[in-house]
XYZ file of C-alpha atoms in Angstrom:
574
model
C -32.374 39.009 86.286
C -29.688 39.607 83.728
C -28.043 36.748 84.718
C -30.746 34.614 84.316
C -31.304 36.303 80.657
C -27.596 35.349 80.060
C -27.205 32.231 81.241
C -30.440 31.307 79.109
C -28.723 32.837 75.965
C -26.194 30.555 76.634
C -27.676 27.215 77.002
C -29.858 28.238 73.921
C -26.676 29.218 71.893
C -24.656 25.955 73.039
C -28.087 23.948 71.823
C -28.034 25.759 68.528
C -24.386 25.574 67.619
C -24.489 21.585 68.642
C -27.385 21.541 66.143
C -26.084 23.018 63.353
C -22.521 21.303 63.841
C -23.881 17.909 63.074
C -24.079 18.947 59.664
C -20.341 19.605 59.849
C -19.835 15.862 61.488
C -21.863 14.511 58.700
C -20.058 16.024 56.116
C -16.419 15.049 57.441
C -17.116 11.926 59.153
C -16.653 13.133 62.530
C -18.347 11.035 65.524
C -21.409 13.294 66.789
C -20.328 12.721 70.365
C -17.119 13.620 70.170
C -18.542 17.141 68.846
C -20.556 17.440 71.491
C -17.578 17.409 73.126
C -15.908 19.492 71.959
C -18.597 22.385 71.887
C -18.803 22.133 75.868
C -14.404 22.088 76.324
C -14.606 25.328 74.104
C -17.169 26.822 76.405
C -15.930 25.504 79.930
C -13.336 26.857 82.568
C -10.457 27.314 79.809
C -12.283 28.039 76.679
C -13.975 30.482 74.639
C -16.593 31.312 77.244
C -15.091 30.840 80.654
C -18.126 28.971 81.816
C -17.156 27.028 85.596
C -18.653 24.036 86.197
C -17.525 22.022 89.078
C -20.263 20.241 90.736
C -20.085 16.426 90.279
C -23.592 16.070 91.860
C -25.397 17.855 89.396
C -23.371 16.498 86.472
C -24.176 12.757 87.737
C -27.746 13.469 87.617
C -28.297 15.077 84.603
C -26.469 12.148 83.342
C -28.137 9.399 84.608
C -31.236 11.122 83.762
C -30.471 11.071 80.108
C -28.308 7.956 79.839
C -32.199 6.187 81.250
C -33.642 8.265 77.976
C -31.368 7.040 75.253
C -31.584 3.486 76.841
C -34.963 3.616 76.992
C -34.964 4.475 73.147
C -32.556 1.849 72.542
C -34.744 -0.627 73.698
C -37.249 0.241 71.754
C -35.838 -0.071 68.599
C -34.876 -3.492 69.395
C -36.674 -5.916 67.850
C -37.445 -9.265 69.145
C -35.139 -10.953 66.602
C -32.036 -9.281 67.472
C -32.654 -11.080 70.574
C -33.296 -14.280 69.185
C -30.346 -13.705 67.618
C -27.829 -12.115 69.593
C -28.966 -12.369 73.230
C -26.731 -15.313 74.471
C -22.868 -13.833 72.636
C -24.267 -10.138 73.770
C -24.579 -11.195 77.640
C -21.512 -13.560 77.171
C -19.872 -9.753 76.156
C -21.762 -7.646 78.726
C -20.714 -10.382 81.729
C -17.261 -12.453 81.300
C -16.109 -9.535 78.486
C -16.404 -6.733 80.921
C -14.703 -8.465 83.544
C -11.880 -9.923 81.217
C -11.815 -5.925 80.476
C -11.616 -4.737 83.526
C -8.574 -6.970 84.373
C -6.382 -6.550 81.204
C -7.053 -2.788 81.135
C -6.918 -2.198 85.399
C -3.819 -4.381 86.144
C -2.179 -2.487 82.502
C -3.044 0.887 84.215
C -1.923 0.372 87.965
C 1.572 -0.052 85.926
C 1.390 2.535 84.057
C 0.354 5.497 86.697
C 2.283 3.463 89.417
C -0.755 2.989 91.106
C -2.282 -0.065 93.987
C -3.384 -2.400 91.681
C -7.076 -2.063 93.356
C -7.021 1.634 92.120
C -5.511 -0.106 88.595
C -8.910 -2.369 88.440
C -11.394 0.723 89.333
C -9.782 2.472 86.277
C -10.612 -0.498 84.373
C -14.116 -0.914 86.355
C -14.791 2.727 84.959
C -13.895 1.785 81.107
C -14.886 -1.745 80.923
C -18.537 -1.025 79.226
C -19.134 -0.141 75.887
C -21.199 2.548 75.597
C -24.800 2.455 73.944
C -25.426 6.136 73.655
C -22.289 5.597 71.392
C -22.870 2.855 69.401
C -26.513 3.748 68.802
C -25.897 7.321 67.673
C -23.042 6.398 65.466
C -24.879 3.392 63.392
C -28.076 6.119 62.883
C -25.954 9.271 62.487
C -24.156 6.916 59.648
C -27.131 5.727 58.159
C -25.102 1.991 57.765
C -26.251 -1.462 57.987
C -24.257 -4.403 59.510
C -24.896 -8.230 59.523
C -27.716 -9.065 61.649
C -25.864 -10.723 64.372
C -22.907 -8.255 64.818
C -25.359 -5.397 65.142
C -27.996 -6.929 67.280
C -24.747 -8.364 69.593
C -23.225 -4.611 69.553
C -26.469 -3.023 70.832
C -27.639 -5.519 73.060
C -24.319 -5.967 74.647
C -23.651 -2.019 75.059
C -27.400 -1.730 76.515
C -27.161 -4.542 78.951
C -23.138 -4.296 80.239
C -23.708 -1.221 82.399
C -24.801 -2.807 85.344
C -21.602 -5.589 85.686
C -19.561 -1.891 84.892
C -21.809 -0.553 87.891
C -20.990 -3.274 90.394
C -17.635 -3.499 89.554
C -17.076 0.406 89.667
C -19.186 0.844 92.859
C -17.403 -2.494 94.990
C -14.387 -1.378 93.955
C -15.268 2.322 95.061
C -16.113 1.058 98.543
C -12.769 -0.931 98.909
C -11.014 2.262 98.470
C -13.124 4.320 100.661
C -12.589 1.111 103.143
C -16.358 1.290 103.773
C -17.186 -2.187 102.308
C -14.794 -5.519 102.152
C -13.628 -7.840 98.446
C -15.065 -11.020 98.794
C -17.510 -13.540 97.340
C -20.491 -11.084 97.695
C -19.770 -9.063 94.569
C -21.263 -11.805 92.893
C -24.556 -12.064 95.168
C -24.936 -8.248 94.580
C -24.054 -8.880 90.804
C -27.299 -11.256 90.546
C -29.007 -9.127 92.592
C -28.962 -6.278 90.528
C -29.595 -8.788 87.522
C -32.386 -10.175 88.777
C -34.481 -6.955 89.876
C -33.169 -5.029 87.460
C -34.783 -8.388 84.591
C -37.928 -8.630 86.815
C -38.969 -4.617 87.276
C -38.025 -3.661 83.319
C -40.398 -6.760 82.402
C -43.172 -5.850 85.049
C -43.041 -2.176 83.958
C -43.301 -3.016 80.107
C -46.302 -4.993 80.605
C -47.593 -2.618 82.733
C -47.328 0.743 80.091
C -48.717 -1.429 77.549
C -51.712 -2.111 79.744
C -52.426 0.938 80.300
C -51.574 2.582 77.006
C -54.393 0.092 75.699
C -57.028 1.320 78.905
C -56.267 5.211 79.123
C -58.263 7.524 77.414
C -55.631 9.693 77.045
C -54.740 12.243 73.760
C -52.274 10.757 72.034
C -49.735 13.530 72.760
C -49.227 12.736 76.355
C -48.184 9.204 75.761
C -44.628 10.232 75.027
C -44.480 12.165 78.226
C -45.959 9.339 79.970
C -43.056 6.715 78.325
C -40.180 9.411 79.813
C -42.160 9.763 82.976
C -42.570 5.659 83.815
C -38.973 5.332 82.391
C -37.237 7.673 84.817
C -39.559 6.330 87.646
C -38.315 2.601 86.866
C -34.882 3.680 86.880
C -35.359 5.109 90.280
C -37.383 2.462 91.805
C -35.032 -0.561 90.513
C -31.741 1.666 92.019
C -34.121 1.490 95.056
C -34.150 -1.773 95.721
C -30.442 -2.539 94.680
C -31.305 -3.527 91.134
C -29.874 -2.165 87.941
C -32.076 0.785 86.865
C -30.125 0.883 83.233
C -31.128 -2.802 82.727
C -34.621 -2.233 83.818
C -35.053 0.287 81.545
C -33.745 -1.000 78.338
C -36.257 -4.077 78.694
C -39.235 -1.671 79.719
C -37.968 0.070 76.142
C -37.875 -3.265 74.289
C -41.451 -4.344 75.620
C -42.917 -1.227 75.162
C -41.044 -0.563 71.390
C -42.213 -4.338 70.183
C -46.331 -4.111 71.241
C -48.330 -3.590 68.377
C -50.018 -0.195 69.824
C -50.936 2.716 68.034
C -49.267 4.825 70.752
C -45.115 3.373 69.872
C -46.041 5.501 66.478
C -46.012 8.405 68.297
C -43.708 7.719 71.350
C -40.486 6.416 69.009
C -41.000 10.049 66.897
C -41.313 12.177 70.498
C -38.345 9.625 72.403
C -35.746 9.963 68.925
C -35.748 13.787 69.401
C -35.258 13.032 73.183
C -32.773 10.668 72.605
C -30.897 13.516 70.759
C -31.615 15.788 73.530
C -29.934 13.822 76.143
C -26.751 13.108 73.988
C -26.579 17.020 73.369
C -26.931 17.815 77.280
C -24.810 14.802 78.404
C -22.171 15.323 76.640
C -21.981 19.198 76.553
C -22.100 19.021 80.537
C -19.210 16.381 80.520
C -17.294 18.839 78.885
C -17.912 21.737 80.483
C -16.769 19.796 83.647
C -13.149 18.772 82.247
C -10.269 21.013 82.504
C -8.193 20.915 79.420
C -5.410 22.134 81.281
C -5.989 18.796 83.729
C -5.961 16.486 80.640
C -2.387 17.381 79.597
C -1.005 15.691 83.245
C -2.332 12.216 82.470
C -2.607 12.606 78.736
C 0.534 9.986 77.930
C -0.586 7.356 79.999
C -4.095 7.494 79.361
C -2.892 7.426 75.779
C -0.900 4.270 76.445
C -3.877 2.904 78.439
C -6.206 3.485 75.339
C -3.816 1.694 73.553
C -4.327 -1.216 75.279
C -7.800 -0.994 75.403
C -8.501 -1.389 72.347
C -5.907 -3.242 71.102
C -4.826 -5.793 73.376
C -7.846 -5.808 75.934
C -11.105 -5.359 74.258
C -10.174 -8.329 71.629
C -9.259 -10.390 73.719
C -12.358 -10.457 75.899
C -14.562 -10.660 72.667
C -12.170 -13.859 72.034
C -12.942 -15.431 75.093
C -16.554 -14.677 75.363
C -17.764 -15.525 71.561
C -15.685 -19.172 72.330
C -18.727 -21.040 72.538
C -20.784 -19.155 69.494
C -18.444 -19.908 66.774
C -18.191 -16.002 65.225
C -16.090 -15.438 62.148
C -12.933 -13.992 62.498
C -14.118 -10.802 60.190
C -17.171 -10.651 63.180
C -14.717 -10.416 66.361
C -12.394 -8.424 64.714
C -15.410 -5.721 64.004
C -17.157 -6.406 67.144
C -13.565 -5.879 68.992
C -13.214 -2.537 66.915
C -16.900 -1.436 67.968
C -16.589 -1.177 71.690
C -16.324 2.411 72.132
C -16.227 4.230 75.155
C -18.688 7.224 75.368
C -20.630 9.246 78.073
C -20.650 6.019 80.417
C -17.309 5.743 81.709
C -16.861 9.725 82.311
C -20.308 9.240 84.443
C -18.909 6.383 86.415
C -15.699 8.575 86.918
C -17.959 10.596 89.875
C -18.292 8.025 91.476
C -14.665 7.667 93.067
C -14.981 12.100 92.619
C -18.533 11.438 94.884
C -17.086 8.960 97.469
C -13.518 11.172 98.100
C -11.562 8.411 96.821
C -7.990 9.346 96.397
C -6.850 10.800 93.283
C -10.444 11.769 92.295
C -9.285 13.478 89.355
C -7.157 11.000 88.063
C -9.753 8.734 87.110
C -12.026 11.620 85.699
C -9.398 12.631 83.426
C -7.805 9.522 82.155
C -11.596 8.121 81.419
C -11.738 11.365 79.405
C -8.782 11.114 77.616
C -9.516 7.629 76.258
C -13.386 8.407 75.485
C -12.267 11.345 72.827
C -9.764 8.467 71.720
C -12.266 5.656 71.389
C -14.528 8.244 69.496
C -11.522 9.627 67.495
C -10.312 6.560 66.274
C -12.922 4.110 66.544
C -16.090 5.542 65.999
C -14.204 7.723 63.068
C -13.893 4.780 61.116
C -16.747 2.536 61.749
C -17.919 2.991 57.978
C -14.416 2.292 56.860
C -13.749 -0.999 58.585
C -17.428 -2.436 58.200
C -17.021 -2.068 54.560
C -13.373 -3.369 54.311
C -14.770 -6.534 56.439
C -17.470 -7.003 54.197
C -19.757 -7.082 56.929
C -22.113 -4.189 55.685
C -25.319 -4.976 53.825
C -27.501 -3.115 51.706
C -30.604 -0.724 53.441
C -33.962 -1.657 53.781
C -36.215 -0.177 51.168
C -38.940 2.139 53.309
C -41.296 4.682 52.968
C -40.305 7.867 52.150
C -43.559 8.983 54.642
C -45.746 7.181 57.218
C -48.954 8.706 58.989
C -50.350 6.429 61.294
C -53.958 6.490 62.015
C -54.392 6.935 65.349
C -57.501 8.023 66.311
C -58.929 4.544 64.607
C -59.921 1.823 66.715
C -57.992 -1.122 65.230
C -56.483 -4.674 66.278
C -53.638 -3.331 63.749
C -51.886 0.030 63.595
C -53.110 0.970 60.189
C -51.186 3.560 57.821
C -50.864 6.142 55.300
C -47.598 5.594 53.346
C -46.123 7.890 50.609
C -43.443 7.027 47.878
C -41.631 9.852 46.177
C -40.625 8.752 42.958
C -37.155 9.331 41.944
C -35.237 8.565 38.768
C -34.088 5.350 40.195
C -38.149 4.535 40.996
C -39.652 1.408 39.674
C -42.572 2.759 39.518
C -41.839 5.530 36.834
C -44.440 5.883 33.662
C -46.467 2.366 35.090
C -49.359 2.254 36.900
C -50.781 0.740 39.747
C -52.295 -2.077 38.622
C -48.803 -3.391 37.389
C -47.734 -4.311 40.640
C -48.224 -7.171 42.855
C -48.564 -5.367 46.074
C -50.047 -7.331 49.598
C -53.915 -7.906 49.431
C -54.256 -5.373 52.626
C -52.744 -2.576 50.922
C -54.889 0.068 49.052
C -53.821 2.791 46.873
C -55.265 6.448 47.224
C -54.087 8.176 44.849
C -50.938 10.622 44.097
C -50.183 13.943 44.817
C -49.093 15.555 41.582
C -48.003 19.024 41.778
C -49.525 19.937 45.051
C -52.722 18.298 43.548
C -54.691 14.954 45.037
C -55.194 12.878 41.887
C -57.759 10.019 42.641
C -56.890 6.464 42.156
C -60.186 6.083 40.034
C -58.359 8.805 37.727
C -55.580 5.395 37.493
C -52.737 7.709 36.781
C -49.734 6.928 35.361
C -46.609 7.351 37.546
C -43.990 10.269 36.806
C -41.036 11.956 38.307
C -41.698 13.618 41.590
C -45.517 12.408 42.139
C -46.048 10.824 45.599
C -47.729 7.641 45.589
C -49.994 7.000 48.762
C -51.021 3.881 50.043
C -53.310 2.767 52.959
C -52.102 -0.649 54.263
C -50.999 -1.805 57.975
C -47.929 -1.380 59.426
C -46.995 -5.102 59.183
C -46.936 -4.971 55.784
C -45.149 -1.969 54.675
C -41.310 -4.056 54.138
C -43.198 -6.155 51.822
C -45.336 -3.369 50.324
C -41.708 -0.852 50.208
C -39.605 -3.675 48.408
C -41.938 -3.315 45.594
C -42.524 0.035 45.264
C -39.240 1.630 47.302
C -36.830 3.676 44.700
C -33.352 1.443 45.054
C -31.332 4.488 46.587
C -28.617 5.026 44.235
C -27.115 7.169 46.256
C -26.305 4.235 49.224
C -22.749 3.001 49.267
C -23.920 -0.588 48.993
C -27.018 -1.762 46.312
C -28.553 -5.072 46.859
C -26.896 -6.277 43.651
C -23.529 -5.455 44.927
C -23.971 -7.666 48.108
C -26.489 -10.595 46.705
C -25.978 -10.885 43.651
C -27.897 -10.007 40.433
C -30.143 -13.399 40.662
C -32.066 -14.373 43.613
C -33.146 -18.207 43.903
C -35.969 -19.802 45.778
C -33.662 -21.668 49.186
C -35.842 -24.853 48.150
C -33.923 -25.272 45.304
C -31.742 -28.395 45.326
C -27.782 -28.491 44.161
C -28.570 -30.630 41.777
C -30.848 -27.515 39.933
C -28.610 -25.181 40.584
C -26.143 -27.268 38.703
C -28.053 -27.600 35.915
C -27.503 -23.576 35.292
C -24.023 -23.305 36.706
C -22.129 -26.282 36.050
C -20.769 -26.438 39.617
C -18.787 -29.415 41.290
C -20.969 -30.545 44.010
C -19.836 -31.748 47.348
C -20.139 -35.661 47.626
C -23.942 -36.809 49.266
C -25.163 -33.574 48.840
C -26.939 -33.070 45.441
C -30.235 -33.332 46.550
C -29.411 -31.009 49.695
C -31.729 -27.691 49.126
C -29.363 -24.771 49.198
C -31.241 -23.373 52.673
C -30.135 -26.985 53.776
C -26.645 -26.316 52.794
C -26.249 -22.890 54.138
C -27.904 -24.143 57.665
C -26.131 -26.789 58.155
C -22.354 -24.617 57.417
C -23.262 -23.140 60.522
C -23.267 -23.367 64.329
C -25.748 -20.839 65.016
C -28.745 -18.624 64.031
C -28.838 -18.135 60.042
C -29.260 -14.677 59.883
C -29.543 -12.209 56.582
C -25.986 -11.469 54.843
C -24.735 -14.875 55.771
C -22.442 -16.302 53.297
C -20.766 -19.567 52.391
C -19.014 -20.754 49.082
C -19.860 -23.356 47.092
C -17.290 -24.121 44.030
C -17.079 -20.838 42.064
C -20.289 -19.289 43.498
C -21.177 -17.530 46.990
C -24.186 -18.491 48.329
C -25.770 -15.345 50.808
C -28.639 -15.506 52.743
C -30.978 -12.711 51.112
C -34.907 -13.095 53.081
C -35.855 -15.473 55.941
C -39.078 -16.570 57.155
C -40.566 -15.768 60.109
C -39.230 -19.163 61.660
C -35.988 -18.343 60.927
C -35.651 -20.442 57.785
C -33.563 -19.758 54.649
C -36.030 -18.279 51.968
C -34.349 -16.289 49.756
C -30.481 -16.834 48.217
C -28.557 -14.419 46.745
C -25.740 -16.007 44.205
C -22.886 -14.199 42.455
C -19.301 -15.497 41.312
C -16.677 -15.843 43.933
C -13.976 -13.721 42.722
C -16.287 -10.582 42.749
């Protein structure tokens, strides 16, 4: 019974001290992961606690369990135009890339250890994938916003490569274990798992969204239902060959994009989750390592991270974004971006699982050149977005949203709050001075703890919080109104736009009525959406940019087709 008592104290401890220590990672940069990390090597075999934890078994199902939570979450939070977007470059990346990966960095590695060059290509099988409990938790824990299309290709790429990582990793597995023979049906299996893994994550969307809208259920048990149906889908795809990661990231994105009253409720529950799996993932994976272990194969893994990142990873985003026509800046931050996380430790078992030969090897070297990846890459994500000029300013939001839930409505319908700050544009007005949507309706403000009517039509003031009743599709046009402009982001919407914002139907030959441009020959009565459209081969997405004589020209609001509706312009030397 004591034991019990103490091993309970523990886990409780470990979850509080990996709490509190994000604050720490916030405050000097430090990847989250990688202090996850940390906290479990200080408690394992060799640290501060002596805790022994040698059972691959377990350590692979706890974390598939939570890597089907966070990509579950993922998918959620993916909107439909990231795939519009991003989908083709991202599968490009999660298809040809990993396998370009898995080459460079396995035939670099059977060198380096002096190992068969099969065993070379399952160490690159193992680290080919970029994780997406990495690259997710990094761009939230960092609060920063890239371009469109680099972000939406990150996270779609780095939630849809596991299963070519899988296939590789397991074929390569079974070569080695001589239970299973190289030839043309890796790619049969490949399409296999593809196919189910596409079919089941798009039956099982449409199926929770059905019966979210049918079951009477309280609204609190949705969120258990979502991690229920998502671990279920993971196991049933895996069933029948099929990639259960792929399965359910699309059952997230389905589920994330219906316009239910329930996704409210089930994104607040599933973020908290999310968190909890990256705690318990990565606090397991290093309770499992032996430090001692790491310091055999810590030169050559070092060398293999090295090419990694710098020789491998860029030159399968080279090869794969051929056809898509990405910036340079783009590949280069999109080649910086593929960090390694919990994946590749996870997919270490598997030759650990199988009794492949130098079982440990591969454990510890993936190790190695995760802490690396996190280290170094995901240390200076903030850094290198901003140096690329590939970071754009924040949405303006809500400071609160209350969803009404128990109302019977063909739109989720909400209560919104505004704080106002110094920076608010609301201070000392009132409401009546803003042009706000039609569905909107303001309530009131609280005022000191106090509910002051909007009949009372108060004036504004520091630290009042405005409500407003409106639905959900409106709040981004309802928040750029009445949103404070953070001063406190590293990027303001003036610093990246511009200080004027023009109407994309305007022609060159306006804008050179206020700028005195030269215009390029034909083109005067070209519309400056036109203009920007036509510079490029692809998707117009916000944050685009192209110059025209002394001014930049970036792409500042679209339409819901897609179109060019709002430009920012600001001199070219700035």
């Amino acid at each position: 019974m004591e034991a019990i008592n103490l091993t309970i104290l523990v886990i409780g401890a470990l979850f509080l001290i990996s709490i509190i220590a994000t604050l720490i990672s916030a405050r000097i940069g430090a990847p989250i992961l990688l202090v996850f990390l940390i906290i479990g090597m200080l408690a394992g075999e060799q640290g501060l606690l002596g805790i022994t934890f040698n059972n691959p078994q377990v350590a692979f199902l706890i974390g598939s369990i939570a890597l089907v939570i966070i990509l579950f979450d993922g998918g959620m939070r993916t909107h439909p135009e990231r795939f519009r977007v991003a989908l083709a470059p991202a599968a490009m990346l999660a298809t040809l890339g990993v396998v370009i990966t898995c080459t460079v960095t396995g035939l670099a590695a059977a060198w380096i250890l002096g190992l068969h060059w099969l065993q070379g290509l399952l160490l690159g099988a193992i680290l080919s994938s970029t994780d997406a409990a990495a690259v997710f938790s990094i761009f939230q824990s960092r609060g920063i916003r890239i371009k469109d299309r680099v972000a939406s290709t990150l996270e779609i790429e780095s939630g849809s490569n596991d299963p070519m990582a899988v296939m590789l990793t397991v074929t390569l597995v079974g070569v080695l274990a001589e239970y299973t023979a190289l030839d043309w049906s890796v790619l049969i299996v490949f399409l296999k798992q593809a196919i189910i893994g596409g079919a089941v994550g798009y039956g099982a969307g449409r199926l929770f969204v059905f019966l979210c809208r049918k079951l009477p259920l309280s609204f609190a048990f949705f969120p258990l239902m979502a991690v229920a149906c998502c671990i279920s889908v993971y196991a049933v795809t895996t069933q029948f060959e099929g990639s259960g990661f792929l399965a359910v990231y699309l059952m997230g994105y389905f589920v994330g994009n219906a316009r239910l009253p329930q996704v409210l409720y089930i994104l607040r529950v599933h973020d908290g989750l999310a968190w909890l799996s990256q705690i318990v993932m990565f606090l397991m994976l290093g309770l499992l390592v032996v430090p001692s272990q790491l310091l055999e194969h810590l030169l050559p893994a070092l060398a293999i991270a090295g090419i990694l990142i710098f020789i491998a990873r860029p030159l399968a985003v080279i090869l794969s974004l051929i056809p898509f026509h990405f910036p340079a800046k783009d590949q280069l931050f999109i080649s910086w971006v593929g960090l390694r996380g919990a994946v590749p430790i996870i997919l270490a078992l598997f030759p650990w699982l199988a009794g492949v030969p130098d079982e440990h090897l591969y454990f510890n070297v993936a190790f190695v050149i995760v802490i690396v990846s996190l280290v170094f890459q995901g240390w200076s994500i903030s850094p290198v977005a901003r140096w690329l000029k590939l970071e754009v300013p924040k949405e303006s939001g809500p400071d609160q949203t209350m969803p009404l839930d128990a109302i019977d409505s063909n739109d989720v319908i909400e209560v919104i709050s505004f704080n106002l700050k110094a920076d608010s544009p609301m201070l000392d007005k009132q409401w009546q001075d803003f042009t706000v949507p039609q569905n909107a309706e303001f309530l009131g403000v609280i005022r000191n703890g106090e509910w002051l009517l909007s009949s009372e039509k108060p004036v504004f003031k520091l630290k009042d919080s405005v409500l407003v009743l409106c639905k959900m599709v409106d709040v981004p046009a309802i928040s750029t109104v009445l949103a404070s402009a953070a001063s406190s982001r590293s990027m303001t919407a003036s610093d990246f736009f511009g200080d004027f914002v023009l109407n994309g139907q305007i022609t060159l030959d306006e804008l050179d009525a206020f700028y005195s441009i030269t215009l390029p020959e034909h083109e005067s009565h070209v519309t400056l959406a036109d203009y920007i459209t036509e510079r490029f081969h692809r998707r117009v997405v916000v944050g685009d940019q192209v110059k025209l004589d002394a001014l930049v020209l970036t792409v500042r609001q679209l339409d819901d087709q897609g179109n060019v509706k709002q430009v920012g312009i600001k001199p070219g030397d700035s």
